[in-house]
């Protein structure tokens, strides 16, 4: 089998295509969650904690060579060549991760609920019983054992 034919067979398997679709959808979902965190969730939280913009919350570890601080934003600090510890961006990433993890948890929980098998119906009562004298199986309604002829 040629390598091209083998690769084509591999690439066209259902699992590979499903994985590719999942990655693309996951990337789009990640962008939506990032926007939700950066544009909807974090501004009110920043307002509640004293008008803080979390995306520009950082500490300067080493001043830049082009310009000395204070820097207005992370971008300005990076442009000046400063080394910064970006706490706010990390907080935003943690909130994004929590939202994505929760959404995936809820999705997996819903899928598991759909996959869960219905509990098996109670087994029907056995149509036979055991003879107490000869231990053979006999019909439930029998009044005499056909094997040992004992009265039941």
XYZ file of C-alpha atoms in Angstrom:
152
model
C 0.000 0.000 0.000
C 1.456 3.352 -0.964
C 2.053 5.957 1.709
C -0.321 8.421 0.021
C -3.142 5.877 -0.066
C -2.451 4.942 3.558
C -2.444 8.619 4.601
C -5.715 9.240 2.720
C -7.305 6.267 4.495
C -6.081 7.571 7.863
C -7.229 11.159 7.237
C -10.689 10.097 6.130
C -11.453 7.979 9.186
C -14.379 9.281 11.183
C -12.347 9.811 14.357
C -9.831 12.116 12.653
C -12.548 14.248 11.085
C -14.471 14.387 14.371
C -11.292 15.483 16.142
C -10.645 18.202 13.551
C -14.195 19.527 13.904
C -13.825 19.447 17.699
C -10.593 21.449 17.561
C -12.124 24.095 15.292
C -15.273 24.386 17.419
C -13.128 24.440 20.571
C -11.060 27.315 19.184
C -14.177 29.297 18.358
C -15.645 28.526 21.790
C -12.379 29.664 23.397
C -12.614 33.010 21.582
C -16.203 33.471 22.779
C -15.234 32.677 26.374
C -12.235 35.037 26.204
C -14.514 37.829 25.031
C -17.040 36.966 27.744
C -14.353 37.159 30.421
C -12.496 40.226 29.107
C -15.509 42.267 28.011
C -18.437 41.178 30.212
C -17.320 39.540 33.467
C -14.086 41.296 34.444
C -15.177 44.962 33.987
C -17.934 44.748 36.657
C -15.604 42.816 38.977
C -12.952 45.481 38.441
C -15.527 48.155 39.198
C -16.541 46.389 42.414
C -12.960 46.140 43.677
C -12.150 49.780 43.090
C -12.176 50.536 39.377
C -9.333 48.136 38.570
C -8.698 47.061 34.971
C -7.463 43.508 35.452
C -5.911 43.292 31.990
C -3.521 46.110 32.971
C -2.779 44.903 36.492
C 0.961 44.174 36.564
C 4.159 44.607 38.535
C 7.361 45.906 36.987
C 10.245 43.561 37.780
C 12.840 45.486 35.783
C 12.556 48.945 34.252
C 12.735 49.293 30.505
C 15.817 50.733 28.830
C 13.856 53.005 26.484
C 11.651 54.727 29.037
C 11.338 54.675 32.803
C 7.983 54.010 34.488
C 5.290 54.402 35.524
C 3.769 52.494 32.634
C 0.101 52.966 31.806
C -0.442 49.474 30.418
C 1.261 46.145 29.886
C 1.713 47.030 26.215
C 3.457 50.305 27.115
C 5.761 48.489 29.530
C 6.633 45.845 26.940
C 7.244 48.531 24.304
C 9.661 50.246 26.682
C 11.448 46.932 27.218
C 10.375 46.484 30.836
C 10.046 43.057 32.412
C 6.600 42.697 33.995
C 4.676 40.207 36.091
C 1.195 40.263 34.500
C -1.117 39.315 37.375
C -4.268 40.664 35.706
C -3.788 38.678 32.507
C -3.247 35.572 34.633
C -6.485 36.252 36.550
C -8.345 36.668 33.245
C -6.878 33.372 31.984
C -7.911 31.596 35.198
C -11.483 32.875 34.914
C -11.576 31.825 31.235
C -10.281 28.371 32.121
C -12.886 27.989 34.872
C -15.709 28.900 32.485
C -14.444 26.526 29.768
C -13.917 23.709 32.287
C -17.427 24.190 33.689
C -18.965 24.257 30.203
C -17.145 21.039 29.249
C -18.201 19.445 32.544
C -21.847 20.290 31.846
C -21.551 18.983 28.260
C -19.996 15.673 29.385
C -22.620 15.370 32.144
C -25.420 15.824 29.580
C -23.858 13.295 27.201
C -23.437 10.772 30.022
C -27.075 11.256 31.000
C -28.120 10.481 27.412
C -25.848 7.434 27.258
C -26.962 6.070 30.630
C -28.796 2.818 30.170
C -32.309 2.428 31.448
C -32.424 0.241 34.536
C -33.283 -3.314 33.617
C -36.876 -4.318 34.248
C -37.392 -6.723 37.100
C -36.757 -10.275 35.985
C -39.950 -12.244 35.503
C -40.757 -14.701 38.218
C -39.258 -18.091 37.417
C -41.720 -20.484 35.805
C -40.084 -23.407 37.602
C -39.252 -24.378 41.161
C -36.997 -26.954 42.697
C -38.404 -30.189 44.096
C -37.427 -30.372 47.801
C -37.028 -34.177 47.558
C -35.045 -34.809 44.365
C -33.788 -31.251 43.561
C -35.042 -31.377 39.964
C -36.676 -28.379 38.298
C -40.418 -28.689 37.995
C -43.197 -26.332 36.839
C -44.268 -23.784 39.439
C -47.892 -24.949 39.461
C -47.069 -28.661 39.792
C -48.501 -30.466 42.823
C -46.494 -33.675 42.270
C -42.890 -34.054 41.073
C -42.739 -35.886 37.703
C -39.257 -37.213 38.544
C -39.699 -38.675 42.032
C -43.510 -38.574 42.219
C -43.378 -36.883 45.620
C -46.417 -34.921 46.766
C -45.519 -31.202 46.915
